[in-house]
Coordinates of C-alpha atoms in Angstrom, one line a residue:
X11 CA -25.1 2.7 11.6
X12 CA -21.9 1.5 11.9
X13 CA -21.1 -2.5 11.1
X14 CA -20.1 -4.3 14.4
X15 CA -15.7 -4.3 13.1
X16 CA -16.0 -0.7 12.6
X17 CA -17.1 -0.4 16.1
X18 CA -14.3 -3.1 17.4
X19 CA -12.2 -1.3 15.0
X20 CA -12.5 1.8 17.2
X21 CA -11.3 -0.2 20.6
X22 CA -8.3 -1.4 18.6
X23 CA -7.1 2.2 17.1
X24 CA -7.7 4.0 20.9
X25 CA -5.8 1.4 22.6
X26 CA -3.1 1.5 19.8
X27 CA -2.6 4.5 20.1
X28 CA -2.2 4.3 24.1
X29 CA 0.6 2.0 23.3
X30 CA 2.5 3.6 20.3
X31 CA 2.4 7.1 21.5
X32 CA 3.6 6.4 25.1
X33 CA 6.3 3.8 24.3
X34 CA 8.8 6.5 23.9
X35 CA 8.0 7.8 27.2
X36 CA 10.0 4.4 29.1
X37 CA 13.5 5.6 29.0
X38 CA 13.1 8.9 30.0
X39 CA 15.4 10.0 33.1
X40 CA 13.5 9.1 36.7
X41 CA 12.6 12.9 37.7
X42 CA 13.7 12.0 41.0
X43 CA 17.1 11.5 40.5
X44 CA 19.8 14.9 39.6
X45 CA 23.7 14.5 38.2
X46 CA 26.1 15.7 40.7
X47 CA 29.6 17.3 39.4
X48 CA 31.2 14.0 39.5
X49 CA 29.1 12.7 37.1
X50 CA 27.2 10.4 39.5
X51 CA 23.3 9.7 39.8
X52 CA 21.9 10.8 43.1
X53 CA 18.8 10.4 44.6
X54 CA 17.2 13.7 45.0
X55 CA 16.1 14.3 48.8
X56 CA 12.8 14.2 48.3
X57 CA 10.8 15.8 51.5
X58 CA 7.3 13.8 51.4
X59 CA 5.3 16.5 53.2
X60 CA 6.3 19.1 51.0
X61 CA 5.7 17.1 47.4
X62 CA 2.1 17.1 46.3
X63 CA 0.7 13.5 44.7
X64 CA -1.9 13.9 42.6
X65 CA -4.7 12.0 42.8
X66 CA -5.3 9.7 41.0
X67 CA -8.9 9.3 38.8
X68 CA -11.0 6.8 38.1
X69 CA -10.6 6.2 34.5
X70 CA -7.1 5.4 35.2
X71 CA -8.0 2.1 36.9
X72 CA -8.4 0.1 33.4
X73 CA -6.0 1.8 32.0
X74 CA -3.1 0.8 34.8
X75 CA -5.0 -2.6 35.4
X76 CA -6.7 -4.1 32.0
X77 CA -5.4 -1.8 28.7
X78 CA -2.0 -1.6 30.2
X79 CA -0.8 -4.9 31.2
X80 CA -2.3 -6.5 28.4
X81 CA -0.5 -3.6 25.7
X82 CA 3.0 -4.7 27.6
X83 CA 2.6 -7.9 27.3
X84 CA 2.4 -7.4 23.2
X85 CA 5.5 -5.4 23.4
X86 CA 8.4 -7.7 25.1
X87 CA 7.9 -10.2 22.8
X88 CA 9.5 -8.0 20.2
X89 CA 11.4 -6.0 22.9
X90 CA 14.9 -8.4 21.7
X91 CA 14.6 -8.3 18.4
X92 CA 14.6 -4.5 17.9
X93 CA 17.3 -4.1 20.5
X94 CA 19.5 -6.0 18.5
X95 CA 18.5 -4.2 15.3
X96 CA 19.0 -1.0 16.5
X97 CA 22.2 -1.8 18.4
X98 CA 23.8 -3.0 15.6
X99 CA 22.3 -1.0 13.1
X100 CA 21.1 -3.5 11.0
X101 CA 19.3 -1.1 8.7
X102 CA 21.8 1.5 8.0
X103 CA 24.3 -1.6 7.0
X104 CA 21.8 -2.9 4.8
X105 CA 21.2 -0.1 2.9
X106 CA 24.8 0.4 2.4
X107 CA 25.5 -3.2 1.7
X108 CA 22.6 -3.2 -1.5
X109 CA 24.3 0.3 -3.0
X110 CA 26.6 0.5 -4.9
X111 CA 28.8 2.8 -7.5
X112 CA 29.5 6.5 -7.9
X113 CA 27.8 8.3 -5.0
X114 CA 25.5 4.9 -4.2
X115 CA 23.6 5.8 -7.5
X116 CA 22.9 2.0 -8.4
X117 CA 20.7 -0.4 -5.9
X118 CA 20.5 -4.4 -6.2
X119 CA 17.9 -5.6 -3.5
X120 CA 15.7 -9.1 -3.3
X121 CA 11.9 -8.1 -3.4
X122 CA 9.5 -10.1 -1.8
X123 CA 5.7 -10.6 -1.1
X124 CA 4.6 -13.4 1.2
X125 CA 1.0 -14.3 0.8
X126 CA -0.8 -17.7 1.4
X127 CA -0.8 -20.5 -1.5
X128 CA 0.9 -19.8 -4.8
X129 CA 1.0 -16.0 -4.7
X130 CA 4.0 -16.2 -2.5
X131 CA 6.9 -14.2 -4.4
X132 CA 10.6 -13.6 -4.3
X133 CA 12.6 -11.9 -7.1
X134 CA 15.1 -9.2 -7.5
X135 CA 15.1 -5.8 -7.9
X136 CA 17.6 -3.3 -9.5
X137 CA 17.5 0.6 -9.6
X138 CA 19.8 2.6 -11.4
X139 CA 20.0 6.5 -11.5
X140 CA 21.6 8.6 -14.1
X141 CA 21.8 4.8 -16.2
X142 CA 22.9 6.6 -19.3
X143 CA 22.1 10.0 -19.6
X144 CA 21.7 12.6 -16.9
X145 CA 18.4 12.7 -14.9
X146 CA 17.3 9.5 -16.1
X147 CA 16.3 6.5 -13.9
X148 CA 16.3 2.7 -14.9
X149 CA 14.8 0.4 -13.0
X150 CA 14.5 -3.6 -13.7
X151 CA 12.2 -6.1 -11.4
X152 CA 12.4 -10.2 -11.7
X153 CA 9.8 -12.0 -9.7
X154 CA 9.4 -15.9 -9.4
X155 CA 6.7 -17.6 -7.6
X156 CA 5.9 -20.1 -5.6
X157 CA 4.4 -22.1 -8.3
X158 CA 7.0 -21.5 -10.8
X159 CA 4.7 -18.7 -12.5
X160 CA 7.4 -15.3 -13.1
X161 CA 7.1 -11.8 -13.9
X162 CA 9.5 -8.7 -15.0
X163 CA 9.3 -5.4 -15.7
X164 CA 11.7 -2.6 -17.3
X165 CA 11.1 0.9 -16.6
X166 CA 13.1 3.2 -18.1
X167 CA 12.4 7.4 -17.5
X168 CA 14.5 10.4 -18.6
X169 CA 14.1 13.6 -17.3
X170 CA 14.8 17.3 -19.3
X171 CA 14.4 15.7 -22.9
X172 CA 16.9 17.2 -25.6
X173 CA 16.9 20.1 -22.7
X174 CA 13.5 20.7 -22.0
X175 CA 11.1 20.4 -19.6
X176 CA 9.4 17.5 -20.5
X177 CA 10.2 14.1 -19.5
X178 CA 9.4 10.4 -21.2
X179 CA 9.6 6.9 -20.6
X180 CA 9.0 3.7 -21.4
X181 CA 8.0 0.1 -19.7
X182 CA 7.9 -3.4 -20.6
X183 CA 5.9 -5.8 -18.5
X184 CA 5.4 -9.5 -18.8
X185 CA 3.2 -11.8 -16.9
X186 CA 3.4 -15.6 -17.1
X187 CA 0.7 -16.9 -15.0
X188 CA -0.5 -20.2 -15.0
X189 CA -2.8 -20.2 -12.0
X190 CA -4.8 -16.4 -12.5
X191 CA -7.9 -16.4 -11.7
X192 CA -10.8 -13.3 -13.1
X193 CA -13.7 -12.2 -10.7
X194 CA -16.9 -11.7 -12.2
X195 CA -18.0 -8.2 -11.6
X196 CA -19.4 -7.0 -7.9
X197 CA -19.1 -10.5 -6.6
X198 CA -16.2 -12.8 -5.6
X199 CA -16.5 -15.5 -7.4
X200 CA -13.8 -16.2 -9.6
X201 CA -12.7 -18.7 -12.3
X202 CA -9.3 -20.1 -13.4
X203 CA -8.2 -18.4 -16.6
X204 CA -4.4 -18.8 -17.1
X205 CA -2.3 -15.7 -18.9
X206 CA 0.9 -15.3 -20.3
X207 CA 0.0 -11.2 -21.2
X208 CA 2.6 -8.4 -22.1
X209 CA 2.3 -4.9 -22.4
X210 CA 4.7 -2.0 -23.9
X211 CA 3.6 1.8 -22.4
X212 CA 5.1 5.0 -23.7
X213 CA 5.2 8.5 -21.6
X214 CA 5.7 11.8 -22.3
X215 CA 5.3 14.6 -19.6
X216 CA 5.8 17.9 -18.7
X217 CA 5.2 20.5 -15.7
X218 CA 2.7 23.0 -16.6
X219 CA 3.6 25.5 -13.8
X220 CA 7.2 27.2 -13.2
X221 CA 6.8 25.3 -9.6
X222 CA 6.5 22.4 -10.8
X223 CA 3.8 21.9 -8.8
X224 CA 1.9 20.5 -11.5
X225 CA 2.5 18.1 -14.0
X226 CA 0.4 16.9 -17.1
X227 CA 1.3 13.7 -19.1
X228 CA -0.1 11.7 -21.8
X229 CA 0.5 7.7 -22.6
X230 CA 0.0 5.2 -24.8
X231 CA 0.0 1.2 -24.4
X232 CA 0.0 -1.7 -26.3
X233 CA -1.4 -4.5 -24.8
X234 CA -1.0 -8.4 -25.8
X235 CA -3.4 -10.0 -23.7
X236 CA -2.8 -13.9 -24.2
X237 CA -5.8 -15.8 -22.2
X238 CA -5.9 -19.2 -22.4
X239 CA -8.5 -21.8 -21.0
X240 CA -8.1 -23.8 -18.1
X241 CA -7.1 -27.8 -17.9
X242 CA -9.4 -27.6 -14.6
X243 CA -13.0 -28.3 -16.6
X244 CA -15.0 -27.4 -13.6
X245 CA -13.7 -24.0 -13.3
X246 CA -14.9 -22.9 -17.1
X247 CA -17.7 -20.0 -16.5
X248 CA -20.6 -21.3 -19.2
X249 CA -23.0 -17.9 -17.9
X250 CA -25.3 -15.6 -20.0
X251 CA -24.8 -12.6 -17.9
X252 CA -21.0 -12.7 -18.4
X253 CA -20.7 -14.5 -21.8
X254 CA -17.4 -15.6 -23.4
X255 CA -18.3 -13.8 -26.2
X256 CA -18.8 -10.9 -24.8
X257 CA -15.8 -10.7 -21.8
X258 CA -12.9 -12.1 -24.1
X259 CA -12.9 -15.3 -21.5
X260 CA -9.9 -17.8 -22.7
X261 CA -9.4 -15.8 -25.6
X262 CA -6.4 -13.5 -27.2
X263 CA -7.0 -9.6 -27.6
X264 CA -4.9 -6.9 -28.3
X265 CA -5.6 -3.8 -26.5
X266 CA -4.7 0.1 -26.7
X267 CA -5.2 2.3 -24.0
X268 CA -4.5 6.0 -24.9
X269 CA -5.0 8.3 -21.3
X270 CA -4.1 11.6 -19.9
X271 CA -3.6 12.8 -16.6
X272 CA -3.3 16.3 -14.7
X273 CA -1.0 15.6 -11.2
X274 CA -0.7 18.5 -8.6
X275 CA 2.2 17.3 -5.8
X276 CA 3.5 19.6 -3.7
X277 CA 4.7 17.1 -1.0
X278 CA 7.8 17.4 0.9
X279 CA 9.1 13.9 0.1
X280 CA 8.0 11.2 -1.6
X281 CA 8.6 8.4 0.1
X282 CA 8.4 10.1 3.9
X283 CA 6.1 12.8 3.2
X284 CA 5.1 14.9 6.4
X285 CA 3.4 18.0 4.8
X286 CA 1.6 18.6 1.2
X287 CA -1.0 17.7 -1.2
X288 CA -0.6 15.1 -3.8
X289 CA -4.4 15.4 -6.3
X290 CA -4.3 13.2 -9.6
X291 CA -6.8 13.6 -11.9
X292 CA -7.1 10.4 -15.0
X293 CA -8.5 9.2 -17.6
X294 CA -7.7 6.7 -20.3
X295 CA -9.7 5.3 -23.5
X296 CA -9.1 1.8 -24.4
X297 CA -9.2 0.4 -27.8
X298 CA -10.2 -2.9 -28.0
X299 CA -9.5 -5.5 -31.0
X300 CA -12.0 -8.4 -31.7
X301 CA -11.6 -11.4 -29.6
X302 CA -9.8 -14.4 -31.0
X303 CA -12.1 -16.9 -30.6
X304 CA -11.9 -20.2 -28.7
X305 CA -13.2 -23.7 -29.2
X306 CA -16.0 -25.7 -27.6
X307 CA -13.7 -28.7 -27.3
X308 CA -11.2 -26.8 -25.6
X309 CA -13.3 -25.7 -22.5
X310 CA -15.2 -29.3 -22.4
X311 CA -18.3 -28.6 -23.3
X312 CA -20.5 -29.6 -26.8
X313 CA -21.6 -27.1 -29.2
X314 CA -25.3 -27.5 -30.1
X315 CA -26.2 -28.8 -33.6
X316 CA -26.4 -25.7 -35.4
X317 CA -24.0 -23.3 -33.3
X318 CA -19.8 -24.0 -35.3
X319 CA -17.1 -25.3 -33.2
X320 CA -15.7 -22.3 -32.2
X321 CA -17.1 -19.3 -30.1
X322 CA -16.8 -16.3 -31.6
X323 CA -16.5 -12.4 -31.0
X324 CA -20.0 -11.4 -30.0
X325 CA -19.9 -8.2 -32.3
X326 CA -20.6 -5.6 -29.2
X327 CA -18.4 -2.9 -28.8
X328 CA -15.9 -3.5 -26.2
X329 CA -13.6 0.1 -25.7
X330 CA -14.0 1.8 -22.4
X331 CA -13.1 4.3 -20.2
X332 CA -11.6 4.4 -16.9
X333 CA -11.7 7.8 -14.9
X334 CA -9.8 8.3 -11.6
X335 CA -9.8 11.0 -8.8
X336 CA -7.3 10.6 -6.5
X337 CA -6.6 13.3 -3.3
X338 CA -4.0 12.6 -0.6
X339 CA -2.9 14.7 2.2
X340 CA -0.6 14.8 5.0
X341 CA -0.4 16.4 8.7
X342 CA 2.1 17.1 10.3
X343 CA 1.8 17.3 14.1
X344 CA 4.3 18.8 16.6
X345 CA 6.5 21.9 16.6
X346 CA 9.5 19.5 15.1
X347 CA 11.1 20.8 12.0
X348 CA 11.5 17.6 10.2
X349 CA 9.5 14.3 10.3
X350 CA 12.2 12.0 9.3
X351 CA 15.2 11.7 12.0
X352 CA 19.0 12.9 11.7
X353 CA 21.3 10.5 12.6
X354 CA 21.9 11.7 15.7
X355 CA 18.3 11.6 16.5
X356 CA 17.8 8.5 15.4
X357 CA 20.5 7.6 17.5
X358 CA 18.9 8.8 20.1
X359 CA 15.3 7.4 20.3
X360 CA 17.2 3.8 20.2
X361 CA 17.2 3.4 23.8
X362 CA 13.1 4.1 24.1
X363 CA 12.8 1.0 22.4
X364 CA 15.6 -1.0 23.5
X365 CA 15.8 -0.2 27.2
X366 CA 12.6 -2.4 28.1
X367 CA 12.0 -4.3 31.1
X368 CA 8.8 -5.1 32.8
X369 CA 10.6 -2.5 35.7
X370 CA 9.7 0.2 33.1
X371 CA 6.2 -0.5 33.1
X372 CA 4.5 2.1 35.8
X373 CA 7.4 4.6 33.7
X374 CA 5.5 3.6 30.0
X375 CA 2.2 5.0 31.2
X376 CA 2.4 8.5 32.2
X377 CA -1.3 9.9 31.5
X378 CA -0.3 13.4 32.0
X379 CA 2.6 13.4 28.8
X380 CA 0.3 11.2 27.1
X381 CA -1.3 14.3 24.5
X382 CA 2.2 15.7 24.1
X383 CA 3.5 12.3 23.1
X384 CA 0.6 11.4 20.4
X385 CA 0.9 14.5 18.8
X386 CA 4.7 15.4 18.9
X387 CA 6.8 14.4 15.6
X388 CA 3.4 12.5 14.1
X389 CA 2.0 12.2 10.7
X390 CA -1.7 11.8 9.6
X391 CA -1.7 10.5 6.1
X392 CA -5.0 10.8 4.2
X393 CA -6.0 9.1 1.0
X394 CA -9.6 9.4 -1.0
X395 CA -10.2 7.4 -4.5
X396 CA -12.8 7.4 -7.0
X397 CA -12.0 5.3 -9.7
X398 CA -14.7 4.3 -12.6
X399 CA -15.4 1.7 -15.8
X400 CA -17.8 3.2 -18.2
X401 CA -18.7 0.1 -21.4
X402 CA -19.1 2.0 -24.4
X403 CA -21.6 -0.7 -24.9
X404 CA -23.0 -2.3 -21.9
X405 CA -21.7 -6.0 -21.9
X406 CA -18.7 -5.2 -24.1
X407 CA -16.4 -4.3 -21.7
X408 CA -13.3 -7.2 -21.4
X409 CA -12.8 -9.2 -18.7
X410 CA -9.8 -7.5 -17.5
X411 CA -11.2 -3.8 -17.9
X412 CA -12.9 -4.0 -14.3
X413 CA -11.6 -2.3 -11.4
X414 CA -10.2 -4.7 -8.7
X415 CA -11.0 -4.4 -5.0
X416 CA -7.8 -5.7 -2.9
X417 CA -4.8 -4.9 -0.5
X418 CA -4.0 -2.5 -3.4
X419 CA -7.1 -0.2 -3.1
X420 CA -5.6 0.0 -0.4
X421 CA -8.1 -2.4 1.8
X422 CA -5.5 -4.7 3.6
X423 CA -7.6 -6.8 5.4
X424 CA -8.5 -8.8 2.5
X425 CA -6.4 -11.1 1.3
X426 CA -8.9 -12.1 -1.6
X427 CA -9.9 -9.7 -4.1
X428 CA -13.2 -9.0 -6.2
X429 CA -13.9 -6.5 -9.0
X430 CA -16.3 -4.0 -9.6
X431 CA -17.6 -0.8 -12.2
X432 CA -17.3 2.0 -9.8
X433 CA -14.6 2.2 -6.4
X434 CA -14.6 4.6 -3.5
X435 CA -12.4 4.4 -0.7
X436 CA -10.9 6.0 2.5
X437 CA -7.9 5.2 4.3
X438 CA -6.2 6.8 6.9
X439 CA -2.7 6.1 8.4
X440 CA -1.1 7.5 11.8
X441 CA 2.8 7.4 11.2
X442 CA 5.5 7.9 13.3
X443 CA 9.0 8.1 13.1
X444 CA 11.0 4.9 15.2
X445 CA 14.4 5.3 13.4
X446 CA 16.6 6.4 10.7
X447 CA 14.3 4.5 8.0
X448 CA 11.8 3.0 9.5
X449 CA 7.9 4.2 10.4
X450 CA 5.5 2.6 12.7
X451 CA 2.1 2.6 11.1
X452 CA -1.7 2.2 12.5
X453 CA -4.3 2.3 9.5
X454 CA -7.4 2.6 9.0
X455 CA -9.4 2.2 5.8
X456 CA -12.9 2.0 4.2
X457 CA -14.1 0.9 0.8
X458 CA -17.7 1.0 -1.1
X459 CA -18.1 -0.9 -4.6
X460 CA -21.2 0.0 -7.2
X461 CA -22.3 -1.2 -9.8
X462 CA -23.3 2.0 -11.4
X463 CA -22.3 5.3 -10.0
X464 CA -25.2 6.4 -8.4
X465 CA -25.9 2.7 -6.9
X466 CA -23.5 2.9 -3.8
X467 CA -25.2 0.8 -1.4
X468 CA -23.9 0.1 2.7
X469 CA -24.4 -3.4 1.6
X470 CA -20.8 -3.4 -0.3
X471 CA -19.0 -1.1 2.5
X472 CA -16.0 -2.3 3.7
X473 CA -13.4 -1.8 6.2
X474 CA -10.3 -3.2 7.3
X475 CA -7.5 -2.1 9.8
X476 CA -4.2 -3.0 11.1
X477 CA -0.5 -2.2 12.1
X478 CA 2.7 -2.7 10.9
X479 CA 6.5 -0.4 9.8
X480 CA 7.2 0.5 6.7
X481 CA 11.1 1.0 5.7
X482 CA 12.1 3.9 3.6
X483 CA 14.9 7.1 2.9
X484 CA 12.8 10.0 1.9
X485 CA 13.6 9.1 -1.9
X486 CA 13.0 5.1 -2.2
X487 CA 11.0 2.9 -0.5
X488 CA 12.1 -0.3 0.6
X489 CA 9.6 -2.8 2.0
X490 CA 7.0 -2.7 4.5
X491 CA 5.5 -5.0 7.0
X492 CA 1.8 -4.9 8.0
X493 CA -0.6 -6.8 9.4
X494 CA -4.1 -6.1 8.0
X495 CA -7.6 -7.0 10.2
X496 CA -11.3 -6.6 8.5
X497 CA -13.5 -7.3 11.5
X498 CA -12.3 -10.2 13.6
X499 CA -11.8 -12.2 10.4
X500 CA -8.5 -13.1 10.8
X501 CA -4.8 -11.7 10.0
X502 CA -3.8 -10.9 6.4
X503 CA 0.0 -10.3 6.7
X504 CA 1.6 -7.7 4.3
X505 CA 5.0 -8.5 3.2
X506 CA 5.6 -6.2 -0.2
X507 CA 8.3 -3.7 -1.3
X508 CA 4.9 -1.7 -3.2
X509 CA 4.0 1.6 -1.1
X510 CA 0.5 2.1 0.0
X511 CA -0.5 5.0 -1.4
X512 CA 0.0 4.4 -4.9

């Protein structure tokens, strides 16, 4: 049985899409009106005996009366401020203003992700094609918080190595964190534990098909995690079933993940698909290092008589594995021959969405174009996960080895996160097409955590939903703007230049 949000869930996504799918219908012409040679509008002499109304039914009384009003009255409010946007074609001027160089090859852009409390981030982005060599790709990220905690990363990929097929890169990331918190597994309670980690990652690649349809890659990591414990006494976990010892809590370890990974993609964009399958199959063995150790002193608490000042590496074995399955697909629905507009297209669809007046209203809802309008120039993106933590030795696993349950799974109705052995999830998006670069977005999305594999339990299912646009050329995303619902639990906005699907 379904959880009471799932069922409101349901009320929300057939009323949105009453609104989104019918919107463009607004500014079409009045059928009752014909161009003369002149050029003029002229009322069409209309002979009321000889025109046939149709009668109305009765399911259209809520829909005229309660859905309707109620739908329009969300819409003006934002009625002005995409008017002005798309009159002045605010998009199209930024994208040109951020690019820059020999056929726009190099892009300098902030980045952004507006959360509640100290995870607030701005920083700045910069994306460089054919950097140094031809058919590579370098791409360099500052963030800065709210809380003065920063991050950056340097990703550097080259395609046809030494003329080949294969393809390498390389990425640097660094994490200064004061304020992180960990989650003990299947639960959300969490602990401060700040981190100051780094990690080097090394990528080699090449398609294993003359399509190019599929791809098979290997990596390698180094990671420097750099724990530290907390100047907050009361947020030290002292627990037997997650043990310092044990987790690597507030300690140093050095880490090596080796993985592999099989990718088919035959999508017909990246960053706009409307058509194609995208499967990833993953894997990755981590070597972990012994734990560095920490003192009693330095968490607040007393050793006992015969126990040494410091806690030590518990002696289990902490490598692991992580396994993922990942399947995405994409519908396209209408007879168009391209999701993403032309400029002229795009030019346009403008006035459906900047023409609006409440005088527009009885022309919004037209019941009989309604199925032509849901389904005309519409994508239904799909996305199923599986993802896994096996312990080589149950216990041994590090604190950072479990998989985390968050806006990223994608569940965007949670702000807060929580981690767990074994992840499944569903989400489902309904995009269309409102200008040049832009997507409106319903979603829909489900998630189940475990503790073992064959544990799933309805007890951990979860669901969230929500709306929003996401901003993108069919070869980089930009930003995208959601708001995320799990129930009526509140509103988790979704201010981020990362995609969804990732």
């Amino acid at each position: 049985m379904l959880k009471r949000e799932s069922r409101s869930l349901w009320v929300f996504v057939f009323a949105s899409l009453w609104l989104f799918g019918v919107v463009p219908l607004f500014a079409e012409e009045n059928s009752s009106t014909e161009v003369s040679d002149t050029g003029a509008a002229v009322e069409e002499s209309v002979d009321s005996d000889s025109v046939e109304v149709p009668e109305k039914s009765a399911w259209m009384w809520p829909i005229e009366h309660i859905i309707q009003p109620f739908l329009n009255g969300l819409i003006y409010p934002i009625a002005q401020p995409v008017d002005y946007a798309f009159k002045n074609g605010v998009i199209e001027k930024t994208v040109e203003l951020i690019s820059f160089g020999e056929d726009y090859k190099i892009m300098v852009y902030p980045g952004f992700n507006f959360k509640p409390g100290s995870r607030s981030m701005v920083g700045m982005n910069y994306r460089h094609r054919s950097a140094f060599l031809d058919k590579d790709y370098l791409v360099l990220q500052g963030e800065y918080f709210a809380n003065g905690d920063m991050g950056f990363t340097a990703r550097y990929t080259k395609h046809s190595l030494f003329g080949t097929r294969f393809f390498g890169g390389f990425r640097y990331d660094i994490d200064l964190d004061r304020d992180n918190r960990f989650t003990i597994p299947e639960t959300k309670e969490n602990y401060l534990q700040p981190d100051s980690s780094y990690q080097f990652t090394w990528r080699l690649g090449a398609p294993i098909t003359n399509t190019a349809n599929w791809n098979a890659e290997i990596w390698a990591s180094l990671f420097c995690g750099r724990a530290s414990h907390p100047d907050v006494q009361d947020s030290v976990l002292i627990s037997d079933k997650f043990k310092i010892e044990d987790r690597g809590l507030y300690q140093k370890v050095d880490q090596v993940p080796v993985g592999f990974s099989i990718v088919y993609d035959n999508l017909d964009a990246p960053y706009a698909p409307s058509r194609g399958t995208r499967v990833v199959l993953e894997g990755d063995y981590t070597f972990v290092g012994k734990y560095s150790g920490v003192r009693y002193e330095d968490l607040g608490i007393l050793p006992e008589s015969d126990h040494d000042e410091v806690i030590k590496d518990g002696g289990l074995n902490h490598d692991y594995w992580t396994t993922r399955f990942i399947f995405q697909h994409y519908f396209f629905l209408g007879n168009a021959q391209n999701y993403v507009f032309s400029v002229k297209e795009a030019r346009e669809n403008r006035r459906f969405y900047t023409d609006f007046s409440w005088d527009e209203v009885m022309r919004v809802w037209r019941p009989e174009q309604v199925r032509n309008t849901l389904f005309e120039r519409r994508v239904i993106a799909l996305q199923y996960r599986l993802v896994s933590l096996w312990e080589m030795e149950e216990g041994g696993a590090p604190h950072d080895a479990f998989i985390n349950v968050n806006a990223n799974t994608p569940l965007r109705g949670y702000n807060d996160k929580w981690t767990t052995h074994n992840l499944m999830s569903l989400s489902v998006e309904y995009r269309w097409p409102v200008d040049l670069y832009v997507d409106g977005v319903l979603f829909d999305e489900y998630a189940m955590i475990a503790p073992k594999i064959d544990k799933w339990s309805m007890d951990h299912y979860y669901n969230s939903w929500g709306f929003g646009i996401r901003v993108r050329r069919p070869d980089i995303y930009l930003f995208r703007l959601q708001l995320g619902f799990h129930g009526l639990h509140g509103i988790n906005m979704i201010v981020t230049i990362a995609p969804e699907f990732k």
